[in-house]
Amino acid sequence: MNSTINPGSQGIKLRWYTGLNPKHWRVLAASWLGWVFDGYEAYALFIVMPFVLKTMLTPEMLANKAIYAGIAIGITLLGWGMGGMVGGIMADYVGRKKMMVYSVFFYALFTGFTACANDFWVFCFLRFITGFAMGSEWSTGVALLAETWPNHARPKGAGFLQSGFGFGTLIAALTWFVLSQTMPLGQDTWRLVFVVGALPAFFCLYIRRAVDESEKWVQAIRAQRWAATESVDGEQKQAKRPFTLTEIFREPESRKRTILAFMLSLTTTVGWWAISALLPEYAVQIAKAGGELTPAIWGLRAALLYTGGAVVAYLISGFLADAIGRRSFIFFTYLGSLITTVITYQLVHSIELLMVSAFINGFFTLGFAYSWMAIYPVELFTSSVRATAASFIFNAARLIAWVFPIIAGSIIKTFGSIPQAATCIGLIYLIGLVVPWFMPETRGKPLPE
């Protein structure tokens, strides 16, 4: 596939990978693998949760196992959001490479500790710490890739990076499938899933040896360029560096970009939690109504197809965003999310059609809906605050959405059924049809320095 760039006044047709060298691919590999591990950790928790609860809860607590499952998942997400915020800020102070190493090492370490937990609340504490460490990997990875890849290839690389999460969930599902065939530790076999999750600690050695620090970030710090956007480049330099989280809200243009991008991030996060959390259970309901002998397997199939659709979207997202522009891509993403959510939960009534719909819905609500966050926010802010801005946009929404797993049962009860709950919450995608048009178009433009 070709991509047009404009060095100077003369447009030149280049293949999208023209100019990429081994250094660029190493940065992508490191960032992609980090996100694979994050995807593994996130989905592994969903898969093994029933077995964790059976091992750790008393009979009285098991009577309310849905509540305890929601607490464990919600606490992990809370730690993920908080850690992402802190890690993104730290990446703008100590560097992208260092924070990536710290993030991978500590979440691998505490994942290993999780395998040894013998109490539910200790398990939750370890999941919170794991999520906290895991949260900063994404923002450091996207900032490092954005600042090292050439402009014409950057969006494609960002889309490839984002696909790591989908591959991680598939690896988690495959890991559990293999272990579940023999159950070597009986009801404690779930612990081996977290033992496998500790392996990324060795990946730190690769990061330390193969990946260089971002030169754009180093140059911005040396030149004391503290402004958050290029719109204030002419401002007099300050000897004392302002706090990066404060800086992205200080001047009007940066504040506007941050708030609008956060609104879109919240739209993605709330919509995704509503749909992905409810889809497997809805598939089981449809399978039961259709007389399937093993309805539970259809819930797993729906989840895997949903993730498979997302992986396809991740891989092509950068090409489409470059072809039609960032704002049109985001509009198309949320329009597709809205339409496919209505179709999935209101118009599909057979299990076979639901599988097809799950794939297409995952393409939009998980794939494209998260891909723009790897492509677009890094193009809105300068190198001295880029990781902070990306982490705030991505993770602040999680600090709101972490309650959704805990109140999932109440949501269904409030709306009366899964289809009604998913459809009503899915109306949040309407925000994504309006907000993009108030934001700047960055297609073809170099990163702000």
Coordinates of C-alpha atoms in Angstrom, one line a residue:
M1 CA 0.0 0.0 0.0
N2 CA 1.3 3.4 -0.9
S3 CA 1.3 6.6 1.2
T4 CA 1.9 10.2 0.0
I5 CA 4.2 12.5 1.9
N6 CA 5.2 16.0 1.0
P7 CA 8.8 17.0 1.7
G8 CA 8.8 20.6 0.8
S9 CA 6.5 21.5 -2.1
Q10 CA 7.0 18.3 -4.2
G11 CA 4.7 15.4 -3.4
I12 CA 6.4 12.0 -3.6
K13 CA 4.7 8.6 -3.7
L14 CA 6.3 6.2 -1.2
R15 CA 5.5 2.8 0.1
W16 CA 4.4 3.2 3.7
Y17 CA 7.5 1.3 5.0
T18 CA 10.0 3.4 3.0
G19 CA 12.8 4.6 5.3
L20 CA 12.1 2.2 8.1
N21 CA 15.2 0.6 9.5
P22 CA 15.9 -2.0 12.2
K23 CA 15.8 0.6 14.9
H24 CA 12.2 1.5 14.0
W25 CA 11.2 -2.2 14.0
R26 CA 12.8 -2.8 17.4
V27 CA 10.9 0.1 18.9
L28 CA 7.7 -1.3 17.4
A29 CA 8.5 -4.8 18.7
A30 CA 9.2 -3.6 22.2
S31 CA 6.0 -1.5 22.4
W32 CA 3.9 -4.2 20.7
L33 CA 5.1 -6.9 23.0
G34 CA 4.5 -4.8 26.0
W35 CA 0.9 -4.3 24.9
V36 CA 0.6 -8.1 24.2
F37 CA 1.5 -8.7 27.8
D38 CA -1.1 -6.1 28.9
G39 CA -3.8 -7.8 26.8
Y40 CA -2.8 -11.2 28.3
E41 CA -3.0 -9.9 31.8
A42 CA -6.4 -8.2 31.3
Y43 CA -8.1 -11.2 29.6
A44 CA -6.5 -13.9 31.8
L45 CA -8.3 -12.3 34.8
F46 CA -11.6 -12.7 33.1
I47 CA -11.0 -16.3 32.1
V48 CA -9.8 -17.6 35.5
M49 CA -12.1 -15.5 37.7
P50 CA -14.6 -18.3 38.3
F51 CA -11.9 -20.6 39.5
V52 CA -10.3 -18.0 41.6
L53 CA -13.6 -17.3 43.4
K54 CA -14.2 -21.0 43.9
T55 CA -10.8 -21.4 45.5
M56 CA -10.9 -18.3 47.7
L57 CA -14.4 -17.5 48.7
T58 CA -16.4 -19.0 51.6
P59 CA -19.7 -20.7 50.7
E60 CA -21.5 -17.6 52.0
M61 CA -19.4 -15.3 49.8
L62 CA -19.9 -17.6 46.8
A63 CA -23.6 -16.9 47.0
N64 CA -22.7 -13.4 45.7
K65 CA -19.8 -14.4 43.5
A66 CA -20.8 -11.9 40.7
I67 CA -20.2 -9.0 43.1
Y68 CA -16.8 -10.3 44.1
A69 CA -15.8 -10.9 40.5
G70 CA -16.8 -7.4 39.7
I71 CA -14.7 -6.1 42.7
A72 CA -11.6 -8.0 41.5
I73 CA -11.9 -6.8 37.9
G74 CA -12.9 -3.2 38.9
I75 CA -9.9 -2.9 41.3
T76 CA -7.5 -4.1 38.6
L77 CA -9.0 -1.5 36.2
L78 CA -8.7 1.2 38.9
G79 CA -5.0 0.4 39.4
W80 CA -4.5 0.3 35.7
G81 CA -6.0 3.8 35.3
M82 CA -4.1 5.3 38.3
G83 CA -0.8 3.7 37.2
G84 CA -1.3 4.9 33.7
M85 CA -1.7 8.4 34.8
V86 CA 1.4 8.3 37.1
G87 CA 3.5 6.4 34.6
G88 CA 2.7 8.7 31.7
I89 CA 3.7 11.7 33.7
M90 CA 6.9 10.0 34.9
A91 CA 7.8 9.1 31.2
D92 CA 7.9 12.8 30.5
Y93 CA 10.4 13.3 33.3
V94 CA 12.7 10.2 33.3
G95 CA 12.2 9.1 29.7
R96 CA 10.2 6.6 27.7
K97 CA 12.6 3.7 27.8
K98 CA 13.1 3.8 31.6
M99 CA 9.4 3.8 32.3
M100 CA 8.8 1.0 29.9
V101 CA 11.4 -1.1 31.7
Y102 CA 10.0 -0.3 35.1
S103 CA 6.4 -1.0 34.0
V104 CA 7.1 -4.4 32.4
F105 CA 9.3 -5.6 35.3
F106 CA 6.9 -4.7 38.1
Y107 CA 3.8 -5.9 36.5
A108 CA 5.5 -9.2 35.7
L109 CA 6.8 -9.4 39.3
F110 CA 3.4 -8.8 40.9
T111 CA 1.6 -11.1 38.4
G112 CA 3.9 -13.8 39.7
F113 CA 3.0 -12.9 43.2
T114 CA -0.7 -13.2 42.3
A115 CA -0.2 -16.9 41.5
C116 CA 0.7 -17.4 45.2
A117 CA -2.3 -15.5 46.7
N118 CA -4.4 -17.5 49.2
D119 CA -6.9 -14.9 50.3
F120 CA -9.4 -13.0 48.1
W121 CA -8.5 -9.5 49.5
V122 CA -4.7 -10.2 49.1
F123 CA -5.5 -11.3 45.5
C124 CA -7.3 -8.0 44.9
F125 CA -4.4 -6.0 46.4
L126 CA -2.0 -7.8 44.1
R127 CA -4.2 -7.2 41.1
F128 CA -4.4 -3.5 42.0
I129 CA -0.5 -3.3 42.1
T130 CA -0.2 -5.3 38.9
G131 CA -2.7 -3.0 37.2
F132 CA -0.9 0.1 38.5
A133 CA 2.4 -1.2 37.1
M134 CA 0.8 -2.3 33.8
G135 CA -1.0 1.0 33.2
S136 CA 2.1 3.0 32.2
E137 CA 3.3 0.7 29.5
W138 CA 0.8 1.9 26.9
S139 CA 1.5 5.6 27.1
T140 CA 5.3 5.2 27.1
G141 CA 5.1 2.8 24.1
V142 CA 2.9 5.0 21.9
A143 CA 5.0 8.1 22.8
L144 CA 8.3 6.3 22.0
L145 CA 7.0 4.9 18.7
A146 CA 5.5 8.3 17.7
E147 CA 8.8 10.1 18.3
T148 CA 11.0 7.6 16.5
W149 CA 9.0 6.5 13.4
P150 CA 8.9 8.8 10.3
N151 CA 5.7 10.8 9.8
H152 CA 4.4 8.9 6.8
A153 CA 4.7 5.5 8.6
R154 CA 3.8 6.6 12.1
P155 CA 0.0 6.0 12.0
K156 CA 0.5 2.5 10.6
G157 CA 3.0 1.7 13.3
A158 CA 0.6 2.9 16.0
G159 CA -2.1 0.7 14.6
F160 CA 0.2 -2.3 14.6
L161 CA 1.2 -1.5 18.2
Q162 CA -2.4 -1.4 19.3
S163 CA -3.0 -4.9 17.8
G164 CA -0.8 -6.3 20.5
F165 CA -3.6 -6.1 23.0
G166 CA -5.8 -8.3 20.8
F167 CA -3.1 -10.8 20.3
G168 CA -2.5 -10.8 24.1
T169 CA -6.1 -11.8 24.8
L170 CA -5.9 -14.6 22.2
I171 CA -2.7 -15.9 23.8
A172 CA -4.4 -15.8 27.2
A173 CA -7.4 -17.8 25.8
L174 CA -5.0 -20.3 24.2
T175 CA -3.0 -20.7 27.4
W176 CA -6.1 -21.5 29.4
F177 CA -7.4 -23.8 26.7
V178 CA -4.2 -25.9 26.9
L179 CA -4.1 -25.9 30.7
S180 CA -7.7 -26.7 31.0
Q181 CA -7.3 -29.9 29.0
T182 CA -5.3 -31.5 31.9
M183 CA -5.8 -29.2 34.9
P184 CA -2.4 -30.2 36.3
L185 CA -3.0 -28.4 39.7
G186 CA -6.7 -29.3 39.9
Q187 CA -8.8 -26.3 40.9
D188 CA -5.6 -24.3 41.5
T189 CA -4.6 -24.6 37.8
W190 CA -5.6 -20.9 37.4
R191 CA -2.3 -20.1 39.2
L192 CA -0.3 -21.3 36.3
V193 CA -1.9 -18.7 34.1
F194 CA -0.3 -16.0 36.2
V195 CA 3.0 -17.9 36.3
V196 CA 3.0 -17.6 32.5
G197 CA 2.2 -13.9 32.9
A198 CA 5.4 -13.4 34.9
L199 CA 7.6 -14.3 32.0
P200 CA 7.7 -10.7 30.6
A201 CA 10.2 -9.9 33.3
F202 CA 12.8 -11.3 30.9
F203 CA 11.6 -8.9 28.2
C204 CA 13.1 -6.1 30.2
L205 CA 16.6 -7.3 29.2
Y206 CA 15.5 -6.9 25.5
I207 CA 14.2 -3.4 26.1
R208 CA 17.4 -2.3 27.9
R209 CA 19.7 -3.7 25.1
A210 CA 17.7 -3.1 21.9
V211 CA 15.8 0.1 22.3
D212 CA 17.2 3.7 22.4
E213 CA 15.7 6.7 24.2
S214 CA 13.6 9.1 22.2
E215 CA 15.8 11.8 20.7
K216 CA 12.8 14.1 20.2
W217 CA 12.1 13.9 24.0
V218 CA 15.8 14.4 24.9
Q219 CA 16.0 17.5 22.6
A220 CA 12.8 19.0 23.9
I221 CA 14.1 18.7 27.5
R222 CA 17.5 20.1 26.7
A223 CA 15.9 23.0 24.9
Q224 CA 13.5 23.6 27.8
R225 CA 10.5 23.5 25.4
W226 CA 7.7 23.2 28.0
A227 CA 4.7 24.4 26.1
A228 CA 2.1 21.7 25.5
T229 CA 1.2 22.6 21.8
E230 CA 2.9 24.2 18.9
S231 CA 0.5 27.1 19.1
V232 CA 2.6 28.7 21.8
D233 CA 6.1 27.9 20.5
G234 CA 7.0 31.6 20.4
E235 CA 6.4 31.9 24.2
Q236 CA 9.4 32.9 26.3
K237 CA 11.2 29.8 27.7
Q238 CA 10.9 29.1 31.4
A239 CA 13.9 27.9 33.3
K240 CA 11.8 26.0 35.8
R241 CA 9.7 23.2 34.2
P242 CA 6.0 23.4 34.9
F243 CA 4.2 20.2 36.1
T244 CA 3.3 18.4 32.9
L245 CA -0.3 17.5 34.0
T246 CA -0.9 21.1 34.8
E247 CA 0.7 22.2 31.6
I248 CA -1.7 20.4 29.3
F249 CA -4.6 22.4 30.9
R250 CA -2.8 25.7 31.1
E251 CA -3.2 27.3 27.7
P252 CA -6.6 27.3 25.9
E253 CA -5.6 25.3 22.8
S254 CA -4.0 22.5 24.8
R255 CA -6.9 22.5 27.3
K256 CA -9.4 22.2 24.5
R257 CA -7.6 19.3 22.8
T258 CA -7.3 17.5 26.1
I259 CA -10.9 17.8 27.1
L260 CA -12.3 16.9 23.7
A261 CA -10.0 13.9 23.3
F262 CA -10.9 12.8 26.9
M263 CA -14.6 13.0 25.9
L264 CA -13.9 10.6 23.0
S265 CA -11.9 8.3 25.2
L266 CA -14.7 8.2 27.7
T267 CA -17.1 7.3 24.9
T268 CA -14.9 4.4 23.8
T269 CA -14.3 3.1 27.4
V270 CA -17.9 3.2 28.6
G271 CA -19.2 1.8 25.3
W272 CA -16.6 -1.0 25.3
W273 CA -17.2 -2.0 28.9
A274 CA -21.0 -2.2 28.3
I275 CA -20.7 -4.2 25.2
S276 CA -17.8 -6.5 25.8
A277 CA -18.9 -7.4 29.4
L278 CA -22.5 -8.2 28.3
L279 CA -21.8 -9.9 25.0
P280 CA -20.7 -13.4 26.2
E281 CA -23.7 -13.7 28.6
Y282 CA -26.0 -12.5 25.8
A283 CA -24.6 -15.2 23.5
V284 CA -25.3 -17.8 26.1
Q285 CA -28.9 -16.6 26.4
I286 CA -29.4 -16.7 22.6
A287 CA -27.8 -20.2 22.5
K288 CA -30.1 -21.5 25.3
A289 CA -33.2 -20.0 23.5
G290 CA -32.1 -21.8 20.3
G291 CA -31.8 -25.1 22.0
E292 CA -28.0 -25.5 21.9
L293 CA -26.7 -28.4 24.0
T294 CA -23.6 -26.5 25.2
P295 CA -24.7 -22.9 25.4
A296 CA -21.6 -21.8 27.5
I297 CA -19.2 -22.5 24.6
W298 CA -21.0 -19.9 22.5
G299 CA -20.1 -17.2 25.1
L300 CA -16.4 -18.0 24.6
R301 CA -16.8 -18.1 20.8
A302 CA -18.5 -14.7 20.9
A303 CA -15.7 -13.2 23.0
L304 CA -13.0 -14.6 20.7
L305 CA -14.7 -13.5 17.5
Y306 CA -15.3 -10.0 19.0
T307 CA -11.5 -9.8 19.8
G308 CA -10.7 -11.2 16.3
G309 CA -12.6 -8.4 14.7
A310 CA -10.7 -5.9 16.8
V311 CA -7.3 -7.4 15.7
V312 CA -8.2 -6.9 12.0
A313 CA -9.3 -3.3 12.7
Y314 CA -6.0 -2.6 14.6
L315 CA -3.9 -3.7 11.7
I316 CA -5.7 -1.6 9.1
S317 CA -6.5 1.4 11.3
G318 CA -3.4 3.4 10.5
F319 CA -3.9 3.0 6.7
L320 CA -7.5 4.2 6.9
A321 CA -6.7 7.1 9.2
D322 CA -4.1 8.3 6.7
A323 CA -6.5 7.8 3.8
I324 CA -9.5 9.7 5.1
G325 CA -8.0 11.9 7.8
R326 CA -8.1 11.7 11.6
R327 CA -11.5 13.4 12.1
S328 CA -13.3 11.4 9.5
F329 CA -11.8 8.2 10.8
I330 CA -13.0 8.9 14.3
F331 CA -16.5 9.8 13.0
F332 CA -16.6 6.6 11.0
T333 CA -15.5 4.6 14.0
Y334 CA -18.3 5.8 16.3
L335 CA -20.9 5.6 13.5
G336 CA -20.0 2.0 13.0
S337 CA -20.0 1.4 16.7
L338 CA -23.5 2.8 17.1
I339 CA -25.0 0.9 14.2
T340 CA -23.4 -2.4 14.9
T341 CA -24.4 -2.2 18.6
V342 CA -28.0 -1.7 17.7
I343 CA -27.9 -4.5 15.1
T344 CA -26.1 -6.9 17.6
Y345 CA -28.5 -6.4 20.5
Q346 CA -31.8 -5.5 18.8
L347 CA -32.0 -7.2 15.4
V348 CA -30.0 -10.4 15.7
H349 CA -31.8 -13.4 17.2
S350 CA -30.0 -16.5 16.1
I351 CA -26.7 -17.6 17.5
E352 CA -25.0 -18.0 14.1
L353 CA -25.8 -14.4 13.1
L354 CA -24.7 -13.2 16.5
M355 CA -21.2 -14.7 15.9
V356 CA -21.0 -12.7 12.7
S357 CA -22.3 -9.6 14.4
A358 CA -19.8 -10.0 17.3
F359 CA -16.9 -10.0 14.9
I360 CA -18.1 -6.8 13.2
N361 CA -19.0 -5.1 16.4
G362 CA -15.5 -5.9 17.8
F363 CA -14.0 -4.4 14.7
F364 CA -15.6 -1.0 15.6
T365 CA -16.2 -0.9 19.3
L366 CA -12.8 -2.4 20.3
G367 CA -10.6 -2.2 17.3
F368 CA -11.1 1.2 15.7
A369 CA -12.4 2.8 18.9
Y370 CA -9.1 2.2 20.6
S371 CA -6.8 2.6 17.6
W372 CA -7.4 6.3 17.3
M373 CA -6.0 6.8 20.8
A374 CA -2.7 5.4 19.7
I375 CA -2.6 7.4 16.5
Y376 CA -4.2 10.8 17.2
P377 CA -3.4 12.2 20.7
V378 CA 0.4 12.0 20.2
E379 CA 0.0 14.3 17.2
L380 CA -1.8 16.9 19.3
F381 CA 1.0 17.6 21.9
T382 CA 4.7 18.4 22.1
S383 CA 7.4 16.0 23.2
S384 CA 7.8 17.4 26.7
V385 CA 4.2 16.5 27.7
R386 CA 3.3 13.9 25.0
A387 CA 3.2 10.9 27.4
T388 CA 1.4 12.8 30.0
A389 CA -1.3 13.9 27.6
A390 CA -1.7 10.5 26.0
S391 CA -1.9 8.8 29.4
F392 CA -4.5 11.3 30.8
I393 CA -6.7 10.9 27.7
F394 CA -6.4 7.1 27.8
N395 CA -6.5 6.5 31.5
A396 CA -8.7 9.2 33.0
A397 CA -11.7 7.4 31.4
R398 CA -10.7 4.2 33.2
L399 CA -10.9 6.1 36.5
I400 CA -14.6 6.4 35.8
A401 CA -15.2 3.1 34.0
W402 CA -13.7 0.9 36.7
V403 CA -17.0 0.8 38.5
F404 CA -18.8 -0.8 35.5
P405 CA -17.7 -4.4 36.2
I406 CA -18.9 -4.0 39.8
I407 CA -22.4 -2.6 38.9
A408 CA -22.8 -4.8 35.8
G409 CA -25.6 -6.8 37.4
S410 CA -27.4 -3.7 38.5
I411 CA -27.2 -2.2 35.0
I412 CA -29.0 -5.2 33.5
K413 CA -31.6 -5.0 36.3
T414 CA -32.1 -1.3 35.8
F415 CA -32.7 -1.5 32.0
G416 CA -34.6 -4.8 32.2
S417 CA -32.5 -7.0 29.9
I418 CA -29.0 -7.3 28.4
P419 CA -30.2 -6.0 24.9
Q420 CA -31.8 -2.9 26.5
A421 CA -28.8 -2.2 28.7
A422 CA -26.2 -2.5 25.9
T423 CA -28.3 -0.5 23.4
C424 CA -29.0 2.3 25.9
I425 CA -25.4 2.6 27.0
G426 CA -24.3 2.3 23.4
L427 CA -26.0 5.6 22.7
I428 CA -22.9 7.3 24.2
Y429 CA -21.4 6.7 20.7
L430 CA -23.5 9.7 19.6
I431 CA -20.8 11.9 21.3
G432 CA -18.2 10.5 18.8
L433 CA -20.3 11.8 15.9
V434 CA -20.0 15.4 17.0
V435 CA -16.7 16.0 19.0
P436 CA -14.2 15.2 16.2
W437 CA -15.2 18.2 14.1
F438 CA -14.1 20.6 16.9
M439 CA -10.6 19.2 16.9
P440 CA -7.6 19.9 14.5
E441 CA -6.9 17.7 11.5
T442 CA -3.3 16.3 11.8
R443 CA -3.0 14.0 8.8
G444 CA 0.3 14.6 7.0
K445 CA 1.6 17.0 9.6
P446 CA 4.8 16.4 11.5
L447 CA 4.7 15.9 15.3
P448 CA 4.8 19.1 17.4
E449 CA 8.3 19.4 18.7

